[in-house]
Every structure is written in structure tokens, then in C-alpha cells.
Amino acid sequence: GQLDETVRHHRTFVMFFAPWCGHCKRMKGAWDKLADPNASSRLDGTKVARVDCTRHASVCTKYAVRSFPSLLLFDKGGKKIRKHTGGRDLDSLAAFARSGYKQAPEYDPAKVPPPPPRRSMLGQLGLGNSFMTVFLGVLLLLLLGICSCACRAHFARVGEEEEKQTKQD
């Protein structure tokens, strides 16, 4: 794709983002200034790009993007990747793109652990076990039955008392 082509010919600093991400929205102004072609001379040849992970999920999966924004700097040719974990202001980003990346450890997407499996809402409540679900369902039905009987008995007594009251009046 376009990212691979850019990385093949240039050192490239990439922001992987999602449009709904609040951190990404707050960082957008600094990133846009960093990407301004008129200011690119201050980045010592580093190109700036961004990838919308909601539109290019396969690219984000390829680079093991698990949170937003993820800021990765690819060397020319894409052999080495460095992850920016510092400040998200313009000066910090520019310093990393210029030469700060040299001090950052290499980032290997293959070594990033896979995301945890998604659990259903019942699973998150600890009800993913079918025995537990059935047990709680039966318990709920019993409670509703008990309440129903208690309510009927209560209203029957109230009705009898009202009937006695009207006969006495």
C-alpha cells in the first residue's frame, strides 16, 4: 500500500489512530503541524504519515497496533521500527522524528502479545459458564414465583380488610 511505498523510500514517522479516540483528537493539531510540508526541513528528512485503523485494519494488525494513538517510526526500507512513548506535544514529536528515535528500543510487532479474547457481557459478569447461567436463571424464576405468591396473599388480605371495612360503614 501507500505506507509500504513511503517507508521503502523514506524514514517515516506514523501515527496509527482511530477517529473516535479522544487522545488522537487531542494530538491531531500537533501531528498536523509536524506533517506540514513547509516545516519538514526541521525533521531531518523524516516523512510524517497517519493510518486510520478503522479503515485500514489489516495494516494496523500487521504492526500489532493495540492502542491509540500508536506512534511508530520506520527506518528507510522498514527494516527497523521504533515506538515513540514520550510526550505528544509538537516539540517532543519533532525531537523524536529528528534523532530521538535512535535512543528508542526497536519495536518488533511479532513480539507483541495477542489481544485478550473478547468476552460476552455474560462472560464479563462471570456468567459465561452455562451451569452458572442456568442456576441463576432458575433462582430468578423461584424468586419471582415466591414474590408473586407473597403479593397475591398480601393483596387478598388487603381486599378482605377493605371488604370488612365497607360492610362496617
XYZ file of N, CA and C in Angstrom:
507
model
N 0.799 -1.188 0.000
C 0.000 0.000 0.000
C 0.839 1.248 0.000
N 0.178 2.324 0.214
C 0.835 3.635 0.194
C 1.873 3.753 1.311
N 1.567 3.223 2.491
C 2.522 3.289 3.600
C 3.788 2.511 3.251
N 3.619 1.301 2.737
C 4.791 0.487 2.371
C 5.671 1.218 1.359
N 5.037 1.882 0.403
C 5.791 2.616 -0.624
C 6.568 3.777 -0.001
N 5.937 4.513 0.896
C 6.610 5.638 1.547
C 7.776 5.134 2.396
N 7.532 4.079 3.176
C 8.571 3.519 4.051
C 9.739 2.967 3.224
N 9.453 2.437 2.062
C 10.515 1.877 1.210
C 11.541 2.950 0.841
N 11.090 4.196 0.687
C 11.975 5.251 0.197
C 12.374 6.301 1.238
N 11.689 6.297 2.403
C 11.953 7.359 3.386
C 11.830 6.828 4.813
N 12.584 7.442 5.712
C 12.316 7.219 7.140
C 10.952 7.863 7.370
N 10.044 7.134 8.049
C 8.662 7.605 8.152
C 8.134 7.446 9.566
N 7.596 8.523 10.098
C 7.004 8.555 11.434
C 5.486 8.473 11.228
N 4.869 7.426 11.785
C 3.455 7.153 11.503
C 2.619 7.178 12.778
N 1.485 7.860 12.703
C 0.507 7.823 13.778
C -0.614 6.883 13.351
N -0.782 5.792 14.087
C -1.899 4.880 13.888
C -2.994 5.346 14.841
N -4.168 5.648 14.292
C -5.199 6.275 15.114
C -6.581 5.717 14.793
N -7.542 6.101 15.624
C -8.965 5.828 15.379
C -9.691 7.164 15.524
N -10.605 7.471 14.617
C -11.277 8.772 14.650
C -12.044 9.050 15.941
N -12.507 8.012 16.628
C -13.282 8.195 17.859
C -12.391 8.373 19.095
N -11.101 8.169 18.962
C -10.172 8.194 20.109
C -9.926 9.619 20.599
N -10.217 9.866 21.861
C -10.012 11.193 22.444
C -8.555 11.621 22.463
N -7.636 10.705 22.771
C -6.201 11.034 22.779
C -5.750 11.436 21.370
N -6.262 10.723 20.364
C -5.901 11.026 18.968
C -6.413 12.405 18.581
N -7.634 12.716 18.986
C -8.218 14.026 18.667
C -7.397 15.148 19.290
N -6.979 14.942 20.561
C -6.191 15.979 21.243
C -4.822 16.164 20.592
N -4.281 15.107 20.023
C -2.944 15.154 19.434
C -2.961 15.623 17.972
N -4.120 15.690 17.364
C -4.238 15.987 15.935
C -3.553 17.293 15.542
N -3.728 18.340 16.325
C -3.120 19.632 15.990
C -1.604 19.558 15.918
N -0.993 18.938 16.906
C 0.470 18.799 16.911
C 0.921 17.930 15.736
N 0.171 16.857 15.465
C 0.559 15.954 14.366
C 0.437 16.660 13.016
N -0.621 17.450 12.839
C -0.791 18.187 11.584
C 0.355 19.182 11.384
N 0.778 19.845 12.444
C 1.915 20.784 12.337
C 3.201 20.029 12.021
N 3.360 18.867 12.623
C 4.546 18.042 12.368
C 4.571 17.608 10.899
N 3.409 17.307 10.329
C 3.308 16.819 8.955
C 3.333 17.938 7.917
N 3.289 19.181 8.343
C 3.265 20.314 7.412
C 4.512 20.274 6.517
N 4.314 20.179 5.199
C 5.469 20.079 4.287
C 6.426 21.263 4.386
N 5.903 22.432 4.749
C 6.768 23.616 4.874
C 7.701 23.515 6.069
N 7.350 22.672 7.017
C 8.167 22.536 8.226
C 8.986 21.248 8.214
N 8.926 20.478 7.128
C 9.576 19.168 7.110
C 11.098 19.235 7.192
N 11.684 20.389 6.835
C 13.150 20.502 6.894
C 13.664 20.338 8.319
N 12.858 20.684 9.303
C 13.302 20.568 10.697
C 13.293 19.123 11.185
N 12.771 18.186 10.365
C 12.691 16.778 10.767
C 13.825 15.946 10.192
N 14.803 16.589 9.600
C 15.993 15.904 9.093
C 15.633 14.769 8.132
N 14.670 15.026 7.247
C 14.325 14.055 6.210
C 13.243 13.051 6.565
N 12.752 13.067 7.801
C 11.703 12.121 8.191
C 10.365 12.562 7.598
N 9.686 11.629 6.943
C 8.337 11.878 6.445
C 7.349 11.587 7.567
N 6.180 12.209 7.507
C 5.151 12.031 8.533
C 3.887 11.524 7.852
N 3.293 10.495 8.450
C 2.080 9.907 7.871
C 1.136 9.516 8.991
N -0.079 9.165 8.596
C -1.025 8.634 9.580
C -1.869 7.557 8.917
N -2.325 6.604 9.757
C -3.140 5.491 9.280
C -4.378 5.398 10.158
N -5.537 5.479 9.539
C -6.817 5.331 10.237
C -7.086 3.832 10.376
N -6.994 3.331 11.584
C -7.141 1.889 11.820
C -8.575 1.395 11.648
N -9.548 2.297 11.612
C -10.919 1.861 11.345
C -11.125 1.608 9.850
N -10.255 2.172 9.027
C -10.354 1.991 7.566
C -9.280 1.053 7.023
N -8.190 0.895 7.765
C -7.064 0.078 7.300
C -6.653 -0.901 8.402
N -7.611 -1.706 8.825
C -7.388 -2.626 9.952
C -6.250 -3.604 9.680
N -6.094 -4.055 8.446
C -5.046 -5.039 8.153
C -3.651 -4.443 8.377
N -3.478 -3.166 8.057
C -2.182 -2.505 8.281
C -1.916 -2.415 9.787
N -2.935 -2.053 10.533
C -2.780 -1.919 11.988
C -2.524 -3.279 12.631
N -3.151 -4.313 12.125
C -2.904 -5.668 12.628
C -1.475 -6.086 12.307
N -1.022 -5.785 11.110
C 0.348 -6.135 10.685
C 1.386 -5.573 11.647
N 1.136 -4.376 12.151
C 2.096 -3.733 13.049
C 1.691 -3.843 14.518
N 0.762 -4.740 14.823
C 0.338 -5.045 16.199
C -0.085 -3.804 16.976
N -0.851 -2.954 16.323
C -1.365 -1.751 16.990
C -2.484 -2.193 17.924
N -2.310 -1.943 19.232
C -3.283 -2.375 20.233
C -3.928 -1.205 20.972
N -3.356 -0.015 20.790
C -3.909 1.162 21.467
C -3.714 2.372 20.557
N -4.460 3.424 20.863
C -4.416 4.623 20.033
C -4.070 5.840 20.869
N -3.346 6.774 20.311
C -2.591 6.598 19.086
C -1.335 5.764 19.336
N -0.899 5.030 18.351
C 0.384 4.332 18.388
C 1.292 5.054 17.411
N 2.468 5.414 17.873
C 3.389 6.215 17.073
C 4.636 5.395 16.772
N 4.794 5.024 15.517
C 5.911 4.176 15.110
C 6.750 4.896 14.074
N 8.077 4.809 14.228
C 8.990 5.382 13.258
C 9.685 4.229 12.540
N 9.536 4.199 11.219
C 10.129 3.177 10.375
C 11.393 3.746 9.738
N 12.508 3.012 9.776
C 13.688 3.497 9.069
C 13.461 3.328 7.569
N 14.295 3.963 6.765
C 14.171 3.841 5.314
C 14.305 2.364 4.953
N 13.317 1.850 4.273
C 13.306 0.434 3.923
C 12.453 -0.400 4.867
N 12.156 0.142 6.059
C 11.265 -0.531 7.001
C 11.860 -1.696 7.765
N 13.187 -1.809 7.772
C 13.824 -2.937 8.479
C 13.723 -2.791 9.993
N 13.864 -1.560 10.478
C 13.782 -1.303 11.916
C 12.604 -0.384 12.191
N 11.921 -0.678 13.306
C 10.793 0.145 13.740
C 11.075 0.562 15.175
N 10.790 1.811 15.478
C 10.939 2.335 16.841
C 9.588 2.886 17.283
N 9.249 2.651 18.538
C 7.969 3.134 19.065
C 8.204 4.364 19.932
N 7.478 5.437 19.629
C 7.566 6.664 20.430
C 6.641 6.523 21.638
N 7.204 6.705 22.819
C 6.406 6.622 24.048
C 6.515 7.897 24.876
N 7.132 8.911 24.290
C 7.333 10.161 25.019
C 6.167 11.121 24.888
N 6.485 12.393 25.055
C 5.471 13.445 25.007
C 4.765 13.508 23.663
N 3.567 14.057 23.697
C 2.768 14.145 22.467
C 2.587 15.577 21.994
N 3.436 16.437 22.493
C 3.431 17.825 22.036
C 4.343 17.933 20.813
N 4.234 19.015 20.073
C 4.973 19.194 18.828
C 6.483 19.070 19.028
N 7.025 19.713 20.055
C 8.480 19.676 20.262
C 8.976 18.259 20.532
N 8.254 17.500 21.362
C 8.663 16.118 21.672
C 8.585 15.233 20.436
N 7.521 15.390 19.659
C 7.362 14.591 18.449
C 8.444 14.917 17.432
N 8.727 16.211 17.258
C 9.752 16.635 16.300
C 11.135 16.133 16.722
N 11.432 16.214 18.019
C 12.741 15.747 18.508
C 12.899 14.239 18.252
N 11.831 13.475 18.452
C 11.888 12.032 18.200
C 12.101 11.765 16.715
N 11.383 12.481 15.853
C 11.478 12.273 14.405
C 12.848 12.663 13.862
N 13.464 13.687 14.462
C 14.771 14.160 14.010
C 15.867 13.158 14.346
N 15.983 12.804 15.619
C 17.072 11.903 16.012
C 16.780 11.137 17.297
N 15.749 11.525 18.009
C 15.434 10.866 19.279
C 15.114 9.394 19.121
N 14.638 9.013 17.953
C 14.299 7.598 17.708
C 15.512 6.690 17.881
N 16.720 7.244 17.699
C 17.935 6.427 17.790
C 18.126 5.841 19.189
N 17.593 6.515 20.204
C 17.707 6.021 21.582
C 16.549 5.088 21.962
N 15.526 5.042 21.159
C 14.363 4.201 21.476
C 14.671 2.744 21.129
N 14.174 1.813 21.946
C 14.408 0.400 21.619
C 13.664 0.012 20.336
N 14.171 -1.014 19.666
C 13.485 -1.498 18.468
C 12.145 -2.099 18.856
N 11.194 -1.933 17.962
C 9.833 -2.447 18.159
C 9.636 -3.592 17.173
N 9.261 -4.751 17.689
C 9.012 -5.913 16.842
C 7.556 -6.319 16.985
N 6.733 -6.051 15.962
C 5.301 -6.392 16.048
C 5.060 -7.875 16.339
N 5.971 -8.746 15.911
C 5.803 -10.185 16.130
C 5.916 -10.553 17.608
N 6.550 -9.693 18.395
C 6.727 -9.982 19.830
C 5.636 -9.376 20.710
N 4.721 -8.641 20.110
C 3.621 -8.050 20.873
C 2.601 -9.159 21.136
N 2.246 -9.374 22.414
C 1.281 -10.445 22.696
C -0.062 -10.168 22.039
N -0.777 -11.227 21.670
C -2.082 -11.018 21.048
C -3.053 -10.392 22.039
N -4.067 -9.709 21.530
C -5.044 -9.107 22.443
C -5.803 -10.215 23.174
N -6.287 -9.923 24.378
C -7.056 -10.936 25.106
C -8.343 -11.253 24.345
N -8.839 -12.482 24.485
C -10.079 -12.813 23.783
C -11.227 -11.962 24.296
N -12.122 -11.601 23.401
C -13.284 -10.810 23.795
C -14.277 -11.711 24.492
N -14.854 -11.214 25.546
C -15.840 -11.974 26.300
C -17.202 -11.325 26.143
N -18.207 -12.170 26.164
C -19.569 -11.650 26.080
C -19.887 -10.905 27.373
N -20.996 -10.190 27.391
C -21.391 -9.480 28.600
C -21.605 -10.465 29.744
N -22.222 -11.615 29.449
C -22.407 -12.629 30.499
C -21.060 -13.099 31.010
N -20.106 -13.273 30.092
C -18.766 -13.696 30.492
C -18.097 -12.667 31.390
N -18.273 -11.387 31.083
C -17.677 -10.329 31.901
C -18.292 -10.303 33.295
N -19.539 -10.734 33.405
C -20.205 -10.791 34.706
C -19.919 -12.107 35.430
N -19.112 -12.963 34.809
C -18.808 -14.253 35.407
C -19.907 -15.270 35.150
N -20.736 -15.002 34.140
C -21.860 -15.887 33.862
C -21.671 -16.651 32.556
N -20.440 -16.686 32.069
C -20.183 -17.380 30.824
C -20.342 -18.884 30.964
N -20.205 -19.378 32.173
C -20.355 -20.800 32.452
C -21.840 -21.153 32.340
N -22.178 -22.145 31.526
C -23.589 -22.462 31.295
C -24.277 -22.965 32.562
N -23.546 -23.708 33.418
C -24.157 -24.168 34.673
C -24.576 -22.971 35.517
N -23.680 -21.999 35.631
C -23.956 -20.816 36.453
C -25.139 -20.039 35.870
N -25.201 -19.923 34.570
C -26.294 -19.209 33.930
C -27.630 -19.898 34.204
N -27.648 -21.208 34.051
C -28.881 -21.966 34.316
C -29.262 -21.837 35.784
N -28.285 -21.969 36.679
C -28.532 -21.865 38.110
C -29.150 -20.515 38.458
N -28.560 -19.443 37.952
C -29.085 -18.110 38.254
C -30.457 -17.885 37.629
N -30.678 -18.463 36.453
C -31.995 -18.362 35.824
C -33.070 -19.044 36.653
N -32.778 -20.251 37.146
C -33.720 -20.986 37.993
C -33.960 -20.219 39.284
N -32.890 -19.700 39.872
C -33.007 -18.923 41.102
C -33.903 -17.707 40.887
N -33.729 -17.026 39.775
C -34.547 -15.858 39.455
C -36.019 -16.253 39.317
N -36.279 -17.347 38.635
C -37.666 -17.807 38.485
C -38.284 -18.158 39.839
N -37.522 -18.813 40.708
C -38.018 -19.145 42.051
C -38.357 -17.882 42.833
N -37.444 -16.900 42.774
C -37.688 -15.645 43.493
C -38.928 -14.936 42.955
N -39.081 -14.924 41.648
C -40.274 -14.300 41.066
C -41.534 -15.044 41.495
N -41.466 -16.366 41.544
C -42.609 -17.162 41.982
C -42.965 -16.885 43.431
N -41.954 -16.818 44.305
C -42.179 -16.537 45.725
C -42.783 -15.153 45.888
N -42.211 -14.178 45.173
C -42.729 -12.812 45.263
C -44.163 -12.745 44.756
N -44.432 -13.462 43.680
C -45.768 -13.468 43.111
C -46.782 -14.025 44.114
N -46.422 -15.133 44.760
C -47.315 -15.730 45.762
C -47.504 -14.794 46.947
N -46.413 -14.204 47.409
C -46.484 -13.296 48.556
C -47.353 -12.087 48.214
N -47.220 -11.575 46.995
C -48.013 -10.413 46.581
C -49.494 -10.779 46.513
N -49.791 -11.937 45.939
C -51.187 -12.364 45.847
C -51.801 -12.493 47.236
N -51.057 -13.108 48.165
C -51.561 -13.283 49.528
C -51.782 -11.925 50.194
N -50.822 -11.022 49.995
C -50.924 -9.692 50.592
C -52.161 -8.957 50.061
N -52.329 -8.950 48.753
C -53.453 -8.233 48.170
C -54.783 -8.901 48.504
N -54.781 -10.193 48.700
C -56.014 -10.881 49.120
C -56.416 -10.410 50.518
N -55.419 -10.312 51.424
C -55.701 -9.825 52.789
C -56.190 -8.384 52.757
N -55.529 -7.558 51.944
C -55.916 -6.148 51.830
C -57.352 -6.069 51.309
N -57.658 -6.875 50.316
C -59.007 -6.893 49.755
C -60.037 -7.318 50.792
N -59.722 -8.344 51.593
C -60.651 -8.808 52.634
C -60.868 -7.724 53.678
N -59.763 -7.038 54.060
C -59.868 -5.972 55.057
C -60.722 -4.814 54.537
N -60.544 -4.479 53.255
C -61.348 -3.400 52.671
C -62.825 -3.796 52.613
N -63.085 -5.063 52.309
C -64.456 -5.547 52.245
C -65.115 -5.470 53.608
N -64.382 -5.891 54.673
C -64.903 -5.803 56.037
C -65.167 -4.356 56.417
N -64.242 -3.482 56.016
C -64.357 -2.059 56.341
C -65.597 -1.463 55.707
N -65.892 -1.798 54.464
C -67.064 -1.244 53.783
C -68.357 -1.812 54.369
N -68.360 -3.067 54.822
C -69.549 -3.649 55.449
C -69.833 -2.992 56.782
N -68.773 -2.599 57.488
C -68.958 -1.971 58.803
C -69.460 -0.535 58.645
N -69.154 0.106 57.556
C -69.568 1.501 57.336
C -70.973 1.521 56.916
